[in-house]
XYZ file of C-alpha atoms in Angstrom:
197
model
C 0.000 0.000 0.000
C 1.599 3.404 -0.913
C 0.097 4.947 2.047
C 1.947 2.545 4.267
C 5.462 2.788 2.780
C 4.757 6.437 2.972
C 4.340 6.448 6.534
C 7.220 4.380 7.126
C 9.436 6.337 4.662
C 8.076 9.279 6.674
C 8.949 8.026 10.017
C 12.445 7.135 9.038
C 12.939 10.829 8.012
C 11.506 12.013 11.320
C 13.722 9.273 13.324
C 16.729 10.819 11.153
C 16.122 14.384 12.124
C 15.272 13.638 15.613
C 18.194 12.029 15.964
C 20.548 14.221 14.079
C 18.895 16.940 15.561
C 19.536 15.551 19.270
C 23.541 15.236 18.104
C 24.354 18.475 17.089
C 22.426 20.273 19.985
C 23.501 17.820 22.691
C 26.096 18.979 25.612
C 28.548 16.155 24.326
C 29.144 17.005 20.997
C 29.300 21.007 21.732
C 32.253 20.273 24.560
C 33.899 17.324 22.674
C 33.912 19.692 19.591
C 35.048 22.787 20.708
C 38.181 21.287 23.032
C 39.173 19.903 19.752
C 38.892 23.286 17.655
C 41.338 24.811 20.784
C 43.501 21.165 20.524
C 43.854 22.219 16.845
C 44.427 25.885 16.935
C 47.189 25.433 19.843
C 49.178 22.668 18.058
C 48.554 25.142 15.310
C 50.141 28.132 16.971
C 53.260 25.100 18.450
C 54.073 23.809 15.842
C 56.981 26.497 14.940
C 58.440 25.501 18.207
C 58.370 21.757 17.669
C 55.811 20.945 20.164
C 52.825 19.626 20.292
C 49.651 20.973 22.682
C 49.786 17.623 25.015
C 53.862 18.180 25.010
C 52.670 22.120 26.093
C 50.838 20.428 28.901
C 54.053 18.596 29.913
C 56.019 21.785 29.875
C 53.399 23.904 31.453
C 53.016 21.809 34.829
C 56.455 20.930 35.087
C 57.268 25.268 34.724
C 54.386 25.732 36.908
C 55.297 22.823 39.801
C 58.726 21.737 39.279
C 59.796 18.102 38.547
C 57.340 15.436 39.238
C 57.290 12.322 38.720
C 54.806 10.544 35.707
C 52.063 9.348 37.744
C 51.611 12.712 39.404
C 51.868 14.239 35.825
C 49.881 12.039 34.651
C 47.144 13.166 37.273
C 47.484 16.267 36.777
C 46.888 16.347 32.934
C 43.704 14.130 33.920
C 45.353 11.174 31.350
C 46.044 7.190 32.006
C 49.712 7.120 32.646
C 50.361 4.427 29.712
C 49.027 7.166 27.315
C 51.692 9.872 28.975
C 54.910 7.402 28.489
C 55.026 7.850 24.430
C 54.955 11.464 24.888
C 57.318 11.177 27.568
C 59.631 9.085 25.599
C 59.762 11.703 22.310
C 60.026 14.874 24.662
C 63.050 12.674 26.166
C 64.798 12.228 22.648
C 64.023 15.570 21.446
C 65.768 17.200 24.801
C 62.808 18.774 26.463
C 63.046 16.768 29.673
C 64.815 13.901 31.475
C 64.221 11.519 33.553
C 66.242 11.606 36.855
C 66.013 9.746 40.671
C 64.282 11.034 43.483
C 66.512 11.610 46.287
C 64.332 10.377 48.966
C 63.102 7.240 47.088
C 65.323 6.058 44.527
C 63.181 3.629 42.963
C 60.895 7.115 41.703
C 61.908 8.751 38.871
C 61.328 12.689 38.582
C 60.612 13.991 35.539
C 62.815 17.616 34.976
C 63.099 19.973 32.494
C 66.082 20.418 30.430
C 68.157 23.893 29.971
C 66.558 23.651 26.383
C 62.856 24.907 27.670
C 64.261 28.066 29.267
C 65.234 30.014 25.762
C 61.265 29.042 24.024
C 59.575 28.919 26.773
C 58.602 32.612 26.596
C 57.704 32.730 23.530
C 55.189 28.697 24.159
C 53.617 30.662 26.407
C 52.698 33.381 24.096
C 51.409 31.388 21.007
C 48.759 29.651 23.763
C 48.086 33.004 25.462
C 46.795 34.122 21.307
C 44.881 30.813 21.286
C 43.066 31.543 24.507
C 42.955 35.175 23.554
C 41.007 34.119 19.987
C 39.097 31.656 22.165
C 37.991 34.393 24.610
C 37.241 36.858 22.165
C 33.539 38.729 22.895
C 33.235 37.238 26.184
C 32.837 39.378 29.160
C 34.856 38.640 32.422
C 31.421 37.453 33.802
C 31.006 34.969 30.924
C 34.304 33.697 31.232
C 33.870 32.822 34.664
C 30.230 31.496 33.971
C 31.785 29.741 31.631
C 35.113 28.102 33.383
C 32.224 27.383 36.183
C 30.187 25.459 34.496
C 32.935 23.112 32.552
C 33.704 22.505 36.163
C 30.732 21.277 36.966
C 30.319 18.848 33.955
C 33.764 17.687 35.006
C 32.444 17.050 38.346
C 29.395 15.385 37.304
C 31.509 13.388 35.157
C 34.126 12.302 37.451
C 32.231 11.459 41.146
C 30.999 7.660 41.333
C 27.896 6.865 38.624
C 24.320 6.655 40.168
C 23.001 3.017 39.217
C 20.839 2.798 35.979
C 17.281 3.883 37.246
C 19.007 7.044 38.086
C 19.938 8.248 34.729
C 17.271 8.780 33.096
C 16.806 12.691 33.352
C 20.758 12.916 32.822
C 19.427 11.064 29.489
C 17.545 14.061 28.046
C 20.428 16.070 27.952
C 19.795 18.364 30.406
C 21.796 20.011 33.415
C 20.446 18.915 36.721
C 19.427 20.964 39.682
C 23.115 22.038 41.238
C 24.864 23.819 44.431
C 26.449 27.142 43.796
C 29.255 27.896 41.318
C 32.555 26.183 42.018
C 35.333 28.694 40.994
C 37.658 26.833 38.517
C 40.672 25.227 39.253
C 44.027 26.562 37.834
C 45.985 25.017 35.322
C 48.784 25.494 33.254
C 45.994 26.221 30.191
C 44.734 29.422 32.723
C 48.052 30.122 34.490
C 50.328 33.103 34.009
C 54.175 32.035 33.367
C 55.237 31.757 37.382
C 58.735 33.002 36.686
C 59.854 36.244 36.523
């Protein structure tokens, strides 16, 4: 019957929309797609240097803290620590860092920069200061901090223990459930101003 392969022909275009429609407008896709426009416009703006954003990480916290050693780094950048040893490994080879004991526990190795970072590390900071810069650009102080807020609370969401499965379902429809009051954001290397003089 036409009228039946209409209706189904009709309800697969609906089921399409509704669906493609939920993608592009849901929280997942905005986030997910936007930290990779910055991830592309930073390694972008690196590249000159020889470095790559996640090797800007490395060189950020270890500027901003000192050496460390991979675990804690690994924390820090919120990674698994197998995924930071092959970055580890090239920033060894190309001269960025090295590894070196700890002089309280032997068995630890600290991960330290290497006199190469001092010279560049100026002018790192400055292409990822133009990223955040383009990034920022239109926003109000107010937004920003709206803005660093609430990624902070999505983290949060995201990170304390799940609620079992008959929980869910109104974190299902994509909305932001009822919440305390704004958590300031945390500092990183991302946010934080060259520590040295």
């Amino acid at each position: 019957m036409p009228g039946a392969s209409l209706l189904i022909v009709f309800s697969l275009i609906s089921w399409w929309c509704v669906l493609r429609y939920d993608f592009e407008q849901s929280l997942i896709y905005s986030v997910c797609s936007t930290s990779l426009a910055m991830e592309r416009a930073l390694n972008e703006e690196l590249a000159p240097h020889g470095i790559t954003y996640r090797q800007w990480q490395v060189l950020g916290w270890l500027v901003l803290e000192g050496p460390l050693a991979q675990g804690e780094l690994a924390e820090r950048m919120r990674i698994e620590p197998p995924t930071l040893v092959g970055i580890i490994d090239r920033m060894e080879r190309d001269g960025w860092l090295e590894r070196s004991p700890c002089r309280e526990d032997r068995r630890r190795k600290l991960l330290r920069l290497t006199d190469r970072v001092e010279p560049v590390w100026e002018r790192i900071a400055l292409a990822a200061r133009r990223v955040r810069s383009r990034a920022a650009e239109g926003f109000s102080d107010e937004e920003l901090h709206q803005l660093f807020a609430g990624l902070e609370r999505i983290r949060g969401n995201l990170t304390r223990p799940t609620p079992p499965a008959e929980d869910l379902s109104p974190a299902l429809a994509d909305h932001a459930p009822e919440s305390p009051a704004v958590v300031p954001p945390t500092t990183t290397p991302a946010l934080a101003e060259d520590p040295r003089p």
